[in-house]
Structure formats: C-alpha cells, structure tokens
Coordinates of C-alpha atoms and ligand atoms in Angstrom, one line a residue:
M53 CA -131.4 138.7 -60.3
K54 CA -130.0 135.3 -61.1
I55 CA -131.5 133.0 -58.5
L56 CA -130.5 129.4 -57.8
I57 CA -133.4 127.4 -56.2
I58 CA -132.3 124.0 -54.9
G59 CA -135.5 121.9 -54.5
G60 CA -137.3 124.2 -56.9
K61 CA -139.5 121.4 -58.2
G62 CA -140.7 120.3 -54.8
T63 CA -144.0 121.1 -53.0
I64 CA -142.8 124.4 -51.6
G65 CA -140.0 125.0 -54.1
K66 CA -142.4 124.9 -57.1
R67 CA -144.5 127.7 -55.7
V68 CA -141.5 129.8 -54.9
S69 CA -139.8 129.2 -58.3
D70 CA -143.1 130.0 -60.1
H71 CA -143.2 133.3 -58.2
F72 CA -139.6 134.3 -58.8
A73 CA -139.7 133.3 -62.4
G74 CA -142.0 136.2 -63.1
K75 CA -139.3 138.8 -62.5
H76 CA -135.9 137.0 -62.2
D77 CA -133.7 134.5 -64.0
I78 CA -134.2 131.1 -62.2
I79 CA -132.0 128.1 -62.1
I80 CA -133.6 125.1 -60.5
A81 CA -131.6 122.3 -59.0
G82 CA -132.5 118.9 -57.5
R83 CA -131.1 115.4 -57.4
D84 CA -133.2 114.2 -60.3
S85 CA -135.1 117.3 -61.3
G86 CA -134.5 120.8 -62.6
D87 CA -131.9 122.5 -64.8
V88 CA -128.9 121.3 -62.9
T89 CA -128.4 118.2 -60.7
V90 CA -127.0 118.4 -57.1
D91 CA -127.1 116.3 -54.0
I92 CA -126.7 118.7 -51.1
A93 CA -125.6 115.8 -48.9
D94 CA -122.4 115.6 -51.0
S95 CA -120.2 118.7 -50.8
K96 CA -118.4 117.7 -54.0
S97 CA -121.7 117.8 -55.8
I98 CA -122.4 121.3 -54.5
A99 CA -119.0 122.5 -55.7
A100 CA -119.6 120.9 -59.1
M101 CA -123.0 122.6 -59.4
F102 CA -121.5 126.0 -58.8
E103 CA -118.7 125.4 -61.2
S104 CA -121.3 124.5 -63.9
I105 CA -123.7 127.4 -63.3
G106 CA -121.2 130.1 -62.2
N107 CA -122.0 133.1 -59.9
V108 CA -125.5 133.8 -58.8
D109 CA -127.1 136.7 -56.9
A110 CA -129.2 134.5 -54.6
A111 CA -129.0 130.9 -53.6
V112 CA -132.1 129.4 -52.1
C113 CA -132.3 126.0 -50.6
I114 CA -135.8 124.4 -50.2
A115 CA -134.4 120.8 -49.9
G116 CA -133.0 118.5 -47.3
E117 CA -134.1 115.4 -45.5
A118 CA -134.2 114.0 -42.0
K119 CA -135.5 110.7 -40.7
W120 CA -138.8 110.7 -39.0
A121 CA -139.1 107.8 -36.5
A122 CA -139.8 107.0 -32.8
F123 CA -136.8 108.0 -30.7
D124 CA -136.4 104.4 -29.3
A125 CA -136.2 103.1 -32.9
M126 CA -133.7 105.7 -34.2
T127 CA -130.2 104.3 -34.8
E128 CA -127.1 106.5 -34.8
E129 CA -127.0 106.1 -38.6
D130 CA -130.6 107.4 -38.8
F131 CA -129.6 110.6 -37.2
Y132 CA -126.7 111.0 -39.7
I133 CA -129.3 111.2 -42.5
G134 CA -130.5 114.6 -41.3
L135 CA -127.1 115.7 -40.2
R136 CA -125.6 115.0 -43.7
S137 CA -128.6 116.2 -45.8
K138 CA -130.6 119.0 -44.2
L139 CA -127.9 120.3 -41.8
M140 CA -124.5 119.9 -43.5
G141 CA -126.1 120.2 -46.9
Q142 CA -127.2 123.7 -46.1
V143 CA -124.0 124.6 -44.2
N144 CA -122.0 123.4 -47.1
L145 CA -124.1 125.4 -49.5
V146 CA -123.1 128.5 -47.7
R147 CA -119.5 127.4 -47.1
I148 CA -118.9 126.6 -50.7
G149 CA -121.4 129.0 -52.2
Q150 CA -119.9 132.1 -50.5
N151 CA -117.3 132.1 -53.4
F152 CA -120.1 132.0 -56.0
V153 CA -122.6 134.5 -54.7
N154 CA -122.1 138.0 -56.0
A155 CA -121.4 140.9 -53.7
G156 CA -124.7 142.1 -52.0
G157 CA -126.3 138.7 -52.8
S158 CA -127.9 136.3 -50.4
F159 CA -128.5 132.8 -49.1
T160 CA -131.9 131.6 -48.0
L161 CA -132.1 128.3 -46.2
T162 CA -135.2 126.3 -45.1
T163 CA -136.1 124.7 -41.7
G164 CA -139.6 124.5 -40.2
I165 CA -141.8 124.8 -37.2
L166 CA -140.4 121.7 -35.6
A167 CA -137.4 123.7 -34.3
D168 CA -139.7 125.5 -31.9
H169 CA -142.8 123.2 -31.8
P170 CA -141.7 119.6 -32.3
V171 CA -144.2 116.8 -32.7
E172 CA -143.8 113.1 -32.1
L173 CA -141.2 111.2 -34.3
T174 CA -139.1 114.4 -35.0
T175 CA -136.1 114.2 -32.6
S176 CA -133.8 114.3 -35.7
A177 CA -135.7 116.9 -37.8
A178 CA -136.3 119.2 -34.9
M179 CA -132.7 119.0 -33.8
V180 CA -131.4 119.7 -37.3
N181 CA -133.7 122.7 -37.7
G182 CA -132.6 124.2 -34.4
A183 CA -128.9 123.8 -35.4
I184 CA -129.5 125.6 -38.7
H185 CA -131.1 128.5 -36.9
S186 CA -128.0 128.9 -34.7
F187 CA -125.8 128.5 -37.8
V188 CA -127.5 131.4 -39.6
K189 CA -127.3 133.7 -36.6
A190 CA -123.5 133.0 -36.4
V191 CA -122.5 132.9 -40.0
C192 CA -124.2 136.2 -40.8
L193 CA -121.5 137.8 -38.7
E194 CA -118.7 136.5 -40.9
L195 CA -120.0 136.6 -44.5
K196 CA -118.1 139.2 -46.6
N197 CA -119.0 141.5 -49.5
G198 CA -122.4 142.3 -48.1
I199 CA -123.6 138.8 -48.6
R200 CA -126.7 138.1 -46.5
V201 CA -128.1 134.8 -45.1
N202 CA -131.6 134.0 -43.7
V203 CA -133.7 131.0 -43.0
V204 CA -137.4 130.5 -43.7
S205 CA -139.1 128.4 -41.1
S206 CA -142.7 127.5 -42.1
G207 CA -145.4 125.6 -40.4
L208 CA -147.1 122.7 -42.3
V209 CA -147.9 124.3 -45.7
E210 CA -151.3 124.1 -47.3
D211 CA -150.0 122.1 -50.3
A212 CA -148.7 119.4 -48.0
V213 CA -151.7 119.1 -45.7
E214 CA -153.0 115.9 -47.2
K215 CA -149.6 114.2 -46.8
Y216 CA -148.7 115.3 -43.2
E217 CA -151.8 116.6 -41.3
A218 CA -152.0 113.4 -39.2
Y219 CA -148.6 114.3 -37.7
F220 CA -149.6 117.9 -36.8
P221 CA -152.8 117.8 -34.7
G222 CA -154.3 121.2 -34.2
H223 CA -151.8 123.0 -36.4
N224 CA -153.0 125.7 -38.7
A225 CA -151.8 125.1 -42.3
I226 CA -149.8 128.0 -43.7
P227 CA -151.2 129.5 -47.0
M228 CA -148.7 129.2 -49.9
N229 CA -148.6 132.9 -50.5
K230 CA -147.5 133.5 -47.0
V231 CA -144.7 130.8 -47.4
I232 CA -143.6 132.4 -50.7
N233 CA -143.4 135.8 -49.0
G234 CA -140.9 134.4 -46.5
Y235 CA -138.5 133.7 -49.4
V236 CA -139.3 137.0 -51.1
K237 CA -138.4 138.8 -47.9
S238 CA -135.1 137.1 -47.6
V239 CA -134.1 137.4 -51.3
E240 CA -135.4 140.9 -52.1
G241 CA -135.2 142.5 -48.7
K242 CA -132.2 143.7 -46.7
E243 CA -132.4 141.4 -43.7
T244 CA -129.6 139.1 -42.6
G245 CA -129.2 136.6 -39.8
E246 CA -133.0 136.4 -39.6
I247 CA -135.1 133.3 -38.8
I248 CA -138.2 134.2 -40.8
R249 CA -141.0 132.3 -39.0
M250 CA -144.1 131.7 -41.0
Y251 CA -146.5 130.4 -38.4
D252 CA -148.5 131.6 -35.4
N253 CA -147.1 130.8 -32.0
C254 CA -149.0 127.5 -31.5
Ligands
NAP527 N1 -144.0 120.5 -46.6 C1 -144.1 121.3 -45.5 O1 -145.2 121.5 -44.9 C2 -142.9 121.9 -44.9 C3 -143.0 122.8 -43.9 C4 -141.9 123.4 -43.3 C5 -140.6 123.1 -43.8 N2 -140.5 122.1 -44.8 C6 -139.2 121.8 -45.3 O2 -139.0 122.4 -46.6 C7 -138.2 121.6 -47.4 C8 -138.9 121.2 -48.7 O3 -140.2 120.6 -48.3 P1 -141.2 120.1 -49.4 O4 -142.4 119.6 -48.7 O5 -141.3 121.1 -50.5 O6 -140.4 118.8 -49.9 P2 -140.5 117.9 -51.3 O7 -141.9 118.2 -51.9 O8 -140.1 116.5 -51.0 O9 -139.5 118.6 -52.3 C9 -138.1 118.5 -52.0 C10 -137.3 119.0 -53.2 O10 -135.9 119.0 -52.8 C11 -135.2 118.2 -53.8 N3 -134.2 117.5 -52.9 C12 -134.5 116.6 -51.9 N4 -133.3 116.2 -51.3 C13 -132.3 116.8 -52.0 C14 -130.9 116.7 -52.0 N5 -130.3 115.9 -51.1 N6 -130.2 117.4 -52.8 C15 -130.8 118.2 -53.7 N7 -132.1 118.3 -53.9 C16 -132.9 117.6 -53.0 C17 -136.2 117.3 -54.4 O11 -135.9 117.1 -55.8 P3 -135.2 115.7 -56.3 O12 -136.1 114.6 -55.8 O13 -135.0 115.8 -57.7 O14 -133.9 115.7 -55.5 C18 -137.5 118.1 -54.4 O15 -137.5 119.0 -55.5 C19 -137.8 120.3 -46.5 O16 -136.6 120.6 -45.9 C20 -138.9 120.3 -45.5 O17 -138.5 119.7 -44.3 C21 -141.6 121.5 -45.4

C-alpha cells in the first residue's frame, strides 16, 4: 500500500511510520519535516500536497494542535486554534482527500482520551476530539468507492509520559505497540466509522 502519514516524524507518528515502513510505501508529511510539506490548518496546503504526491491507498493523520489553557483565560481566538488545526485540518483532509484515496482505501484520524475523560485545561482539546468522533461516525455513511474512515483515540502514550504526565494524574500510559496497533487496525482492517479507543475506561 502507498500510505501518507501526516505527522509521521512526531512522537506517535514516528513509531507508526517505522512500523508501516516494514511492509508498505510510506510518504511522511509535516509542516517542516518529512518527504512533503503540509499545514493541515490550511486547506489549500492540503490540496497542494495531494496534487504533488498523487493518489494513495491510505491517508493517516497523526497531527493537529489545540490550545491548552484555563477556561477563564481562553479567548475566542484561542479556541479557533484547535478548530482550524486539529478539527478542520482533519475534516479537510477527508473532504479534499476523498478524491485522492484509491477505491477501497482509508482515512485514519487521531484524537485522544480527552474526548471521554478530559483533564484540567482541555476545554478546547476535549471539544475538538469529541467533534472529530461525531464527524467520523457521520462521514463514513457517505464516503464512496469503499473508502473507509476511522479515528484512533489513545490515552497518554508511553513516549510522551515525561512531557505530559503532570497533566494526567492516575492515568495509565499506553504502550507504543498498543498505539501502533490502533493504526494498523484502521489501515489494514475492514472497519469503518470506528472510534478505536486505546485506553482502559479510567
Ligand atoms: N502524545 C500523546 O500522549 C497523545 C495521546 C493521544 C493523542 N495525541 C494526539 O496525537 C497527535 C500527535 O501527537 P504527538 O504527541 O505525536 O505530537 P508531536 O510529537 O508534537 O508530533 C506532531 C507531528 O505533527 C506534525 N504537525 C503538527 N502540526 C501540523 C500541521 N498543522 N500540519 C501538518 N503537520 C503538523 C509535526 O511536524 P512539523 O512540526 O514538521 O509540522 C509533528 O511531526 C496530536 O493530535 C495529539 O493531540 C497525543
């Protein structure tokens, strides 16, 4: 398979890319890293990326940002960071990418545990994750040519514990091989419209 991995040089993306590279053709995208540049917050940039790489069998997004801050300090503009990047970035990836994914191919998006179990400072990130879950459940009903779409929602991953554990008291870190398997299930399996949750019900 020819697999596009946006964010494929990131903490999670690197592990997922390394795994898929063993048996598939990988194209890594990022704003400043990878084989091709893209800013998912800019729909023109997504279109230009697809024009340059052509059709793929799977498009995986492991990128997207949202502002973390106390709710009483969040401005309207702060919320738009997550809406433009993590939410509309991934919606636009599917909207534009549906014309560049081969029949029977797939999209795999990324959210996280905050959709179900938010922690302090995450009104924006949690909201955006929940919106993506609803988007995936709806858009799978309309994609044509057997194209599938799923979202991987992981808890705090092992490789990011040092950076984020203070924000997630009592959470169990998710082993990287379990996180990778969420992406494998979406790309190589037959599921569509699934929220692939990689965490215990904490
Ligand atoms: N870390 C965790 O424990 C965890 C758990 C659950 C969910 N998540 C979610 O998983 C995703 C990846 O997390 P991570 O920890 O791997 O992040 P990360 O280490 O910061 O990596 C993010 C990657 O995405 C690329 N990227 C960021 N913004 C982009 C944009 N607007 N357009 C294109 N590429 C962009 C970055 O490359 P460039 O800098 O070159 O653009 C980088 O390669 C995030 O959405 C995060 O919320 C993370």
